[in-house]
CSV table of C-alpha atoms and ligand atoms in Angstrom, one decimal:
chain,number,residue,atom,x,y,z
H,6,UNK,CA,6.1,-76.2,9.6
H,7,UNK,CA,7.4,-74.8,6.2
H,8,UNK,CA,7.9,-71.0,6.2
H,9,UNK,CA,7.8,-68.8,3.0
H,10,UNK,CA,10.5,-68.6,1.7
H,11,UNK,CA,12.0,-67.4,-2.2
H,12,UNK,CA,14.5,-69.3,-3.3
H,13,UNK,CA,17.1,-68.0,-6.3
H,14,UNK,CA,20.1,-70.3,-6.9
H,15,UNK,CA,23.5,-69.2,-8.9
H,16,UNK,CA,24.5,-71.5,-12.3
H,17,UNK,CA,26.5,-74.2,-11.4
H,18,UNK,CA,28.6,-76.5,-14.1
H,19,UNK,CA,30.2,-78.9,-11.8
H,20,UNK,CA,32.5,-82.4,-12.6
H,21,UNK,CA,32.9,-84.2,-9.1
H,22,UNK,CA,35.3,-87.5,-8.3
H,23,UNK,CA,38.5,-89.0,-8.7
H,24,UNK,CA,40.1,-88.0,-12.1
H,25,UNK,CA,38.1,-85.5,-13.6
H,26,UNK,CA,41.4,-83.4,-14.0
H,27,UNK,CA,41.9,-84.8,-17.3
H,28,UNK,CA,38.3,-83.4,-18.8
H,29,UNK,CA,40.0,-79.8,-18.3
H,30,UNK,CA,40.9,-79.5,-22.0
H,31,UNK,CA,37.5,-79.8,-22.7
H,32,UNK,CA,36.2,-77.6,-20.2
H,33,UNK,CA,38.6,-75.4,-21.6
H,34,UNK,CA,36.9,-76.3,-25.2
H,35,UNK,CA,33.3,-75.6,-24.1
H,36,UNK,CA,33.6,-72.1,-22.4
H,37,UNK,CA,35.7,-71.2,-25.8
H,38,UNK,CA,39.2,-70.2,-24.0
H,39,UNK,CA,42.2,-70.3,-26.5
H,40,UNK,CA,44.4,-69.2,-24.3
H,41,UNK,CA,45.1,-70.0,-20.7
H,42,UNK,CA,46.7,-68.6,-17.8
H,43,UNK,CA,47.4,-70.6,-14.8
H,44,UNK,CA,47.1,-69.5,-11.1
H,45,UNK,CA,48.5,-70.8,-7.7
H,46,UNK,CA,50.6,-70.5,-4.8
H,47,UNK,CA,54.3,-70.6,-4.8
H,48,UNK,CA,53.9,-73.8,-3.0
H,49,UNK,CA,51.2,-75.7,-5.2
H,50,UNK,CA,53.4,-74.4,-7.8
H,51,UNK,CA,54.2,-77.4,-9.1
H,52,UNK,CA,50.9,-79.2,-9.3
H,53,UNK,CA,49.5,-76.5,-11.6
H,54,UNK,CA,52.4,-77.2,-13.6
H,55,UNK,CA,51.6,-80.4,-13.9
H,56,UNK,CA,48.8,-79.1,-15.9
H,57,UNK,CA,50.9,-77.6,-18.6
H,58,UNK,CA,51.4,-81.5,-20.1
H,59,UNK,CA,47.4,-82.1,-19.7
H,60,UNK,CA,46.8,-78.9,-21.6
H,61,UNK,CA,49.3,-78.5,-24.0
H,62,UNK,CA,49.3,-75.2,-25.8
H,63,UNK,CA,46.0,-73.9,-24.4
H,64,UNK,CA,48.8,-73.1,-21.4
H,65,UNK,CA,50.7,-69.7,-22.6
H,66,UNK,CA,51.3,-68.5,-19.1
H,67,UNK,CA,51.9,-69.4,-15.4
H,68,UNK,CA,51.8,-67.3,-12.4
H,69,UNK,CA,52.5,-69.0,-8.9
H,70,UNK,CA,52.0,-65.6,-6.3
H,71,UNK,CA,48.5,-66.3,-5.3
H,72,UNK,CA,48.7,-65.1,-1.9
H,73,UNK,CA,45.6,-65.0,1.2
H,74,UNK,CA,43.0,-62.1,1.2
H,75,UNK,CA,43.3,-61.2,-2.4
H,76,UNK,CA,45.9,-58.4,-2.1
H,77,UNK,CA,45.1,-55.9,-4.9
H,78,UNK,CA,49.5,-55.3,-5.9
H,79,UNK,CA,49.7,-59.8,-6.7
H,80,UNK,CA,46.1,-59.3,-9.0
H,81,UNK,CA,48.0,-56.4,-10.7
H,82,UNK,CA,51.0,-58.2,-11.2
H,83,UNK,CA,48.8,-61.2,-12.5
H,84,UNK,CA,47.0,-58.3,-14.7
H,85,UNK,CA,50.3,-57.7,-16.5
H,86,UNK,CA,50.5,-61.2,-17.6
H,87,UNK,CA,46.1,-61.2,-18.7
H,88,UNK,CA,47.4,-58.9,-21.2
H,89,UNK,CA,50.9,-59.0,-22.4
H,90,UNK,CA,49.6,-62.8,-23.4
H,91,UNK,CA,46.1,-62.3,-23.9
H,92,UNK,CA,44.9,-64.2,-21.6
H,93,UNK,CA,40.9,-65.3,-22.7
H,94,UNK,CA,40.9,-68.5,-19.6
H,95,UNK,CA,42.0,-68.3,-16.1
H,96,UNK,CA,42.5,-72.3,-14.5
H,97,UNK,CA,42.6,-71.5,-10.6
H,98,UNK,CA,44.1,-74.5,-9.2
H,99,UNK,CA,44.4,-74.5,-4.8
H,100,UNK,CA,42.5,-73.2,-1.9
H,101,UNK,CA,40.3,-70.2,-1.5
H,102,UNK,CA,43.7,-68.3,-1.6
H,103,UNK,CA,44.0,-68.6,-5.6
H,104,UNK,CA,40.4,-69.6,-6.4
H,105,UNK,CA,40.6,-66.0,-5.2
H,106,UNK,CA,42.7,-64.6,-7.5
H,107,UNK,CA,40.9,-65.9,-10.5
H,108,UNK,CA,38.2,-64.2,-9.0
H,109,UNK,CA,39.9,-60.8,-9.1
H,110,UNK,CA,41.2,-61.0,-13.2
H,111,UNK,CA,37.2,-62.5,-14.0
H,112,UNK,CA,35.9,-59.2,-12.0
H,113,UNK,CA,38.6,-56.6,-13.9
H,114,UNK,CA,38.2,-58.3,-17.4
H,115,UNK,CA,35.0,-60.9,-17.7
H,116,UNK,CA,37.3,-63.2,-18.2
H,117,UNK,CA,35.9,-66.9,-17.1
H,118,UNK,CA,37.9,-68.8,-14.0
H,119,UNK,CA,37.8,-72.7,-14.6
H,120,UNK,CA,38.1,-73.3,-10.4
H,121,UNK,CA,40.3,-77.1,-9.2
H,122,UNK,CA,39.5,-76.6,-5.4
H,123,UNK,CA,42.3,-78.1,-3.6
H,124,UNK,CA,41.0,-77.4,0.0
H,125,UNK,CA,38.1,-77.4,1.5
H,126,UNK,CA,37.2,-73.6,2.0
H,127,UNK,CA,34.1,-73.3,-0.5
H,128,UNK,CA,34.9,-70.3,-3.1
H,129,UNK,CA,34.8,-71.7,-6.1
H,130,UNK,CA,30.8,-72.2,-5.8
H,131,UNK,CA,30.3,-68.4,-4.6
H,132,UNK,CA,30.0,-64.9,-6.4
H,133,UNK,CA,31.8,-63.3,-3.2
H,134,UNK,CA,34.8,-61.7,-3.1
H,135,UNK,CA,37.3,-60.2,-0.7
H,136,UNK,CA,40.2,-58.0,-1.6
H,137,UNK,CA,42.5,-56.2,0.6
H,138,UNK,CA,44.5,-53.1,-0.1
H,139,UNK,CA,46.5,-51.5,2.5
H,140,UNK,CA,45.5,-54.2,5.5
H,141,UNK,CA,41.8,-53.5,4.6
H,142,UNK,CA,40.0,-56.3,3.8
H,143,UNK,CA,36.9,-55.0,1.4
H,144,UNK,CA,34.1,-58.1,0.5
H,145,UNK,CA,31.9,-58.0,-2.6
H,146,UNK,CA,29.7,-59.8,-4.3
H,147,UNK,CA,29.4,-60.3,-8.1
H,148,UNK,CA,27.7,-62.8,-10.6
H,149,UNK,CA,31.0,-62.0,-12.6
H,150,UNK,CA,32.9,-63.3,-10.1
H,151,UNK,CA,31.5,-67.1,-10.0
H,152,UNK,CA,33.9,-69.8,-11.3
H,153,UNK,CA,32.2,-70.6,-15.0
H,154,UNK,CA,33.5,-74.6,-14.2
H,155,UNK,CA,34.5,-76.5,-11.2
H,156,UNK,CA,36.8,-80.1,-11.1
H,157,UNK,CA,36.9,-81.8,-7.9
H,158,UNK,CA,39.3,-84.2,-8.4
H,159,UNK,CA,40.0,-86.0,-5.3
H,160,UNK,CA,42.6,-86.7,-5.9
H,161,UNK,CA,44.7,-83.4,-5.8
H,162,UNK,CA,43.2,-83.4,-2.2
H,163,UNK,CA,45.3,-86.1,-1.1
H,164,UNK,CA,48.2,-84.2,0.1
H,165,UNK,CA,46.5,-81.7,1.5
H,166,UNK,CA,47.9,-81.6,5.0
H,167,UNK,CA,45.9,-83.2,7.9
H,168,UNK,CA,46.0,-80.1,10.0
H,169,UNK,CA,44.5,-77.5,7.3
H,170,UNK,CA,42.6,-80.7,6.5
H,171,UNK,CA,41.0,-80.3,9.4
H,172,UNK,CA,40.0,-76.7,9.9
H,173,UNK,CA,39.4,-76.2,5.9
H,174,UNK,CA,36.9,-78.7,6.7
H,175,UNK,CA,35.0,-77.0,9.4
H,176,UNK,CA,35.7,-73.2,7.7
H,177,UNK,CA,33.1,-75.4,5.2
H,178,UNK,CA,31.0,-77.0,8.4
H,179,UNK,CA,30.1,-72.8,9.1
H,180,UNK,CA,29.1,-71.8,5.5
H,181,UNK,CA,26.4,-74.4,6.1
H,182,UNK,CA,25.5,-73.8,9.4
H,183,UNK,CA,25.0,-70.5,8.9
H,184,UNK,CA,22.9,-71.2,6.4
H,185,UNK,CA,20.9,-73.3,8.4
H,186,UNK,CA,19.7,-69.8,10.3
H,187,UNK,CA,20.4,-67.3,7.2
H,188,UNK,CA,17.7,-64.7,7.2
H,189,UNK,CA,17.4,-65.7,3.6
H,190,UNK,CA,17.7,-69.4,3.6
H,191,UNK,CA,14.6,-71.6,2.4
H,192,UNK,CA,14.4,-75.9,2.3
H,193,UNK,CA,17.2,-76.6,-0.8
H,194,UNK,CA,19.8,-74.9,1.1
H,195,UNK,CA,18.9,-76.9,4.2
H,196,UNK,CA,19.3,-79.7,2.7
H,197,UNK,CA,22.4,-79.4,1.5
H,198,UNK,CA,23.4,-78.0,4.6
H,199,UNK,CA,22.5,-80.6,6.5
H,200,UNK,CA,24.2,-83.0,4.5
H,201,UNK,CA,27.4,-81.4,3.6
H,202,UNK,CA,27.4,-81.2,7.3
H,203,UNK,CA,26.9,-84.7,7.9
H,204,UNK,CA,29.6,-85.8,4.7
H,205,UNK,CA,32.1,-83.8,6.7
H,206,UNK,CA,31.9,-84.9,10.4
H,207,UNK,CA,31.7,-87.7,9.1
H,208,UNK,CA,35.3,-87.7,7.0
H,209,UNK,CA,37.4,-85.4,8.3
H,210,UNK,CA,38.9,-87.3,11.3
H,211,UNK,CA,39.8,-90.5,9.2
H,212,UNK,CA,41.5,-87.9,7.0
H,213,UNK,CA,43.5,-86.7,10.4
H,214,UNK,CA,44.1,-90.6,10.9
H,215,UNK,CA,44.8,-91.1,7.6
H,216,UNK,CA,45.6,-88.6,4.5
H,217,UNK,CA,45.9,-90.9,2.2
H,218,UNK,CA,41.8,-92.2,3.0
H,219,UNK,CA,40.6,-91.7,-0.9
H,220,UNK,CA,36.9,-92.7,0.5
H,221,UNK,CA,36.7,-90.0,3.3
H,222,UNK,CA,38.6,-87.3,1.6
H,223,UNK,CA,36.0,-87.9,-1.3
H,224,UNK,CA,32.9,-87.7,1.4
H,225,UNK,CA,34.8,-84.4,2.5
H,226,UNK,CA,35.2,-83.4,-0.6
H,227,UNK,CA,31.6,-83.5,-1.5
H,228,UNK,CA,30.4,-81.7,2.0
H,229,UNK,CA,32.9,-78.9,0.6
H,230,UNK,CA,31.2,-78.7,-2.1
H,231,UNK,CA,27.0,-78.6,-1.1
H,232,UNK,CA,28.2,-76.1,1.7
H,233,UNK,CA,30.1,-73.8,-0.4
H,234,UNK,CA,27.2,-74.2,-1.8
H,235,UNK,CA,25.3,-73.2,0.5
H,236,UNK,CA,27.4,-69.9,1.3
H,237,UNK,CA,27.0,-68.7,-2.7
H,238,UNK,CA,23.3,-68.8,-2.1
H,239,UNK,CA,21.9,-67.6,1.2
H,240,UNK,CA,23.7,-65.0,3.4
H,241,UNK,CA,26.0,-65.1,6.3
H,242,UNK,CA,25.4,-64.1,10.2
H,243,UNK,CA,27.6,-64.0,13.3
H,244,UNK,CA,30.3,-66.5,12.8
H,245,UNK,CA,31.2,-65.0,9.6
H,246,UNK,CA,31.3,-61.1,11.0
H,247,UNK,CA,33.6,-62.3,13.9
H,248,UNK,CA,35.9,-64.2,11.4
H,249,UNK,CA,36.0,-61.8,9.2
H,250,UNK,CA,36.4,-58.9,12.4
H,251,UNK,CA,39.1,-60.7,14.0
H,252,UNK,CA,41.0,-62.4,10.6
H,253,UNK,CA,41.5,-58.6,9.1
H,254,UNK,CA,41.8,-56.9,12.3
H,255,UNK,CA,44.6,-59.7,13.9
H,256,UNK,CA,45.9,-61.4,10.7
H,257,UNK,CA,45.3,-64.7,11.7
H,258,UNK,CA,44.8,-67.8,9.8
H,259,UNK,CA,41.8,-68.0,7.8
H,260,UNK,CA,40.8,-71.9,8.4
H,261,UNK,CA,41.9,-72.1,11.8
H,262,UNK,CA,39.7,-68.7,12.5
H,263,UNK,CA,36.8,-70.5,11.9
H,264,UNK,CA,37.6,-73.6,13.7
H,265,UNK,CA,37.9,-71.6,16.5
H,266,UNK,CA,35.3,-69.4,16.4
H,267,UNK,CA,32.1,-72.0,15.1
H,268,UNK,CA,31.2,-73.5,18.0
H,269,UNK,CA,31.2,-70.3,20.1
H,270,UNK,CA,28.9,-68.8,17.4
H,271,UNK,CA,26.6,-72.0,17.2
H,272,UNK,CA,25.6,-71.6,21.5
H,273,UNK,CA,25.5,-67.4,21.0
H,274,UNK,CA,22.5,-68.2,18.6
H,275,UNK,CA,21.3,-71.6,20.0
H,276,UNK,CA,18.3,-70.4,21.5
H,277,UNK,CA,16.7,-67.9,18.5
H,278,UNK,CA,17.4,-70.8,15.7
H,279,UNK,CA,16.0,-73.7,17.7
H,280,UNK,CA,15.1,-75.4,14.0
H,281,UNK,CA,18.4,-75.0,12.3
H,282,UNK,CA,19.6,-76.2,16.1
H,283,UNK,CA,17.5,-79.3,15.1
H,284,UNK,CA,19.0,-79.8,12.0
H,285,UNK,CA,22.3,-79.2,13.4
H,286,UNK,CA,21.9,-82.3,16.0
H,287,UNK,CA,20.6,-84.5,13.2
H,288,UNK,CA,23.7,-84.1,10.8
H,289,UNK,CA,26.0,-84.2,13.8
H,290,UNK,CA,23.8,-86.9,15.6
H,291,UNK,CA,24.3,-85.5,19.3
H,292,UNK,CA,22.1,-83.6,21.4
H,293,UNK,CA,24.4,-80.3,22.0
H,294,UNK,CA,26.0,-79.2,18.6
H,295,UNK,CA,28.0,-76.4,20.1
H,296,UNK,CA,29.8,-78.8,22.6
H,297,UNK,CA,30.1,-81.7,19.6
H,298,UNK,CA,32.0,-79.2,17.3
H,299,UNK,CA,34.2,-77.8,19.8
H,300,UNK,CA,35.2,-81.7,20.6
H,301,UNK,CA,35.6,-81.9,16.3
H,302,UNK,CA,37.0,-79.3,16.4
H,303,UNK,CA,39.6,-81.1,19.4
H,304,UNK,CA,39.4,-84.3,17.3
H,305,UNK,CA,41.4,-82.9,14.3
H,306,UNK,CA,43.7,-81.1,16.4
H,307,UNK,CA,42.8,-77.8,15.7
H,308,UNK,CA,44.1,-75.0,17.7
H,309,UNK,CA,41.2,-73.6,20.8
H,310,UNK,CA,42.4,-70.4,21.5
H,311,UNK,CA,42.2,-67.1,19.3
H,312,UNK,CA,45.4,-65.7,21.7
H,313,UNK,CA,47.2,-68.9,20.4
H,314,UNK,CA,47.1,-67.7,16.9
H,315,UNK,CA,48.5,-64.0,17.8
H,316,UNK,CA,45.2,-62.4,19.1
H,317,UNK,CA,46.1,-59.5,21.7
H,318,UNK,CA,43.7,-60.0,24.8
H,319,UNK,CA,42.7,-56.0,24.0
H,320,UNK,CA,41.7,-57.3,20.8
H,321,UNK,CA,38.3,-58.5,22.4
H,322,UNK,CA,36.8,-55.1,23.0
H,323,UNK,CA,38.1,-53.9,19.7
H,324,UNK,CA,36.4,-56.9,18.0
H,325,UNK,CA,33.2,-56.6,19.7
H,326,UNK,CA,33.4,-52.2,18.8
H,327,UNK,CA,33.8,-52.9,14.9
H,328,UNK,CA,31.1,-55.9,15.1
H,329,UNK,CA,28.2,-53.5,16.5
H,330,UNK,CA,29.3,-50.9,14.2
H,331,UNK,CA,28.8,-52.6,11.1
H,332,UNK,CA,26.6,-55.7,12.1
H,333,UNK,CA,25.5,-58.7,10.1
H,334,UNK,CA,21.8,-60.1,10.2
H,335,UNK,CA,21.7,-62.4,13.2
H,336,UNK,CA,19.1,-64.7,14.2
H,337,UNK,CA,20.0,-63.4,18.1
H,338,UNK,CA,20.3,-59.9,18.5
H,339,UNK,CA,23.7,-58.9,19.3
H,340,UNK,CA,24.2,-58.1,22.4
H,341,UNK,CA,27.9,-56.3,23.8
H,342,UNK,CA,28.7,-57.8,26.9
H,343,UNK,CA,26.9,-61.5,25.3
H,344,UNK,CA,29.7,-60.9,22.6
H,345,UNK,CA,32.7,-60.2,24.8
H,346,UNK,CA,31.9,-63.1,27.0
H,347,UNK,CA,31.8,-65.5,23.8
H,348,UNK,CA,35.1,-63.8,22.2
H,349,UNK,CA,36.6,-63.9,25.6
H,350,UNK,CA,36.3,-67.7,26.0
H,351,UNK,CA,37.4,-68.4,22.2
H,352,UNK,CA,40.3,-66.3,22.7
H,353,UNK,CA,40.9,-68.3,26.0
H,354,UNK,CA,40.0,-71.7,24.1
H,355,UNK,CA,37.4,-72.7,26.7
H,356,UNK,CA,34.4,-74.5,25.4
H,357,UNK,CA,31.4,-73.0,24.5
H,358,UNK,CA,28.9,-71.1,26.9
H,359,UNK,CA,24.9,-73.0,26.2
J,9,LIG,P1,44.6,-70.8,1.3
J,9,LIG,O1,43.4,-71.2,0.1
J,9,LIG,O2,45.3,-69.9,1.6
J,9,LIG,O3,45.7,-72.3,1.4
J,9,LIG,C1,46.6,-72.4,2.5
J,9,LIG,C2,47.8,-73.0,1.9
J,9,LIG,O4,47.2,-74.4,1.5
J,9,LIG,C3,48.6,-72.6,0.8
J,9,LIG,O5,50.0,-72.5,0.7
J,9,LIG,C4,48.0,-73.4,-0.6
J,9,LIG,O6,49.0,-73.6,-1.3
J,9,LIG,C5,48.4,-74.4,0.4
J,9,LIG,N1,47.1,-76.0,-0.2
J,9,LIG,C6,46.4,-76.1,-0.8
J,9,LIG,N2,46.0,-77.2,-1.5
J,9,LIG,C7,47.0,-77.9,-0.9
J,9,LIG,C8,46.4,-79.1,-1.2
J,9,LIG,N3,45.6,-80.0,-2.0
J,9,LIG,N4,47.9,-79.9,-1.2
J,9,LIG,C9,49.4,-78.9,-0.5
J,9,LIG,N5,49.4,-77.6,-0.2
J,9,LIG,C10,47.3,-77.4,-0.6
J,9,LIG,O7,43.4,-72.2,1.9
J,9,LIG,P2,42.0,-71.5,2.0
J,9,LIG,O8,41.9,-72.2,3.2
J,9,LIG,O9,41.5,-72.8,1.1
J,9,LIG,O10,41.3,-70.5,1.6
J,9,LIG,C11,40.8,-69.1,2.3
J,9,LIG,C12,41.0,-68.2,2.0
J,9,LIG,O11,39.9,-67.9,1.1
J,9,LIG,C13,41.0,-66.3,2.5
J,9,LIG,O12,41.7,-65.6,1.8
J,9,LIG,C14,39.1,-67.1,2.8
J,9,LIG,O13,38.6,-65.2,2.8
J,9,LIG,C15,38.6,-66.8,1.6
J,9,LIG,N6,37.9,-67.9,1.2
J,9,LIG,C16,36.8,-66.9,0.4
J,9,LIG,C17,35.4,-67.9,-0.3
J,9,LIG,C18,34.6,-66.5,-1.0
J,9,LIG,O14,33.8,-67.4,-0.9
J,9,LIG,N7,35.3,-65.8,-1.3
J,9,LIG,C19,35.1,-68.5,0.7
J,9,LIG,C20,36.1,-69.4,1.3
J,9,LIG,C21,37.8,-68.4,1.8
């Protein structure tokens, strides 16, 4: 039965497909940019430098220090470049870390960002920004940080290592899973979520087997776009809360943490969100989605246990305390003992309990 809903959506300008990067100068022009700052991590410096040839005089400065969790001190260094070079447009090539830096600049200046995503994390489609100061990460929503244009060029994803492709893809699936049962979900986001999960689930094992498989890469990037859009338009629940909590408290790697927690969060919510679970089962083409997500993570060789990422066992209690102190809405009420059992299983790398 169709439930009552409210539908709102963020504006989007998306160029998708192999070779779309060549349209970057036109997009800069459409947005009125004349002096671009090009952002990347140190690892992707040469990839972003190659954009200089494409942009010619429009490329006036580079900043290669983008870092996980968008530390304020890195943003401040980038802001000095913005002022010194009178930057009027930012181009971020990379994953969520680089796009996060572009968002931090937009938040402070209103300068438009063009995002060129090279992972499947989905940040480019959201008005959400997380920033860290003194080891504490805080997240906010602002329309100012939503990239004004997004170029998904499949060619740029071919170099994403298989392990990161797998975990990053499951990170995207997690956005869509929580979109299926979000408090403010709607039929359009549910369609996108289901299609995004389907595309990624089919593509990821092929990418891990053959990272140069362009067809699988295109399907995964398409799925990542859909899942990122879902994250940008509806609220999140227990899974994201758990990931933010353990990731932030124990400095765990982002995508791997998502890949470990997702099957357990789905198992926790199964009884409370039957319609969402039916859709998820259909997208995955299975009967038991939580177990299927656990198996998918093994298929792409993702780590199974939070302890292998460096989380101490005592962290289970600490994380449960934090989740209950500052909870997100969730379809199933949060119960201390069940949450502790969930995290204990994720910590040890066990199968989800249905
Ligand atoms: P990342 O951006 O940290 O990238 C991980 C590593 O992979 C980096 O060294 C990067 O340079 C490298 N890399 C990326 N693409 C590559 C490619 N195609 N080839 C070779 N190397 C490549 O990883 P991520 O998982 O995309 O982003 C994680 C960050 O994004 C976290 O801080 C997370 O909180 C944030 N995030 C934010 C949102 C949001 O909506 N605000 C959504 C998702 C993730």
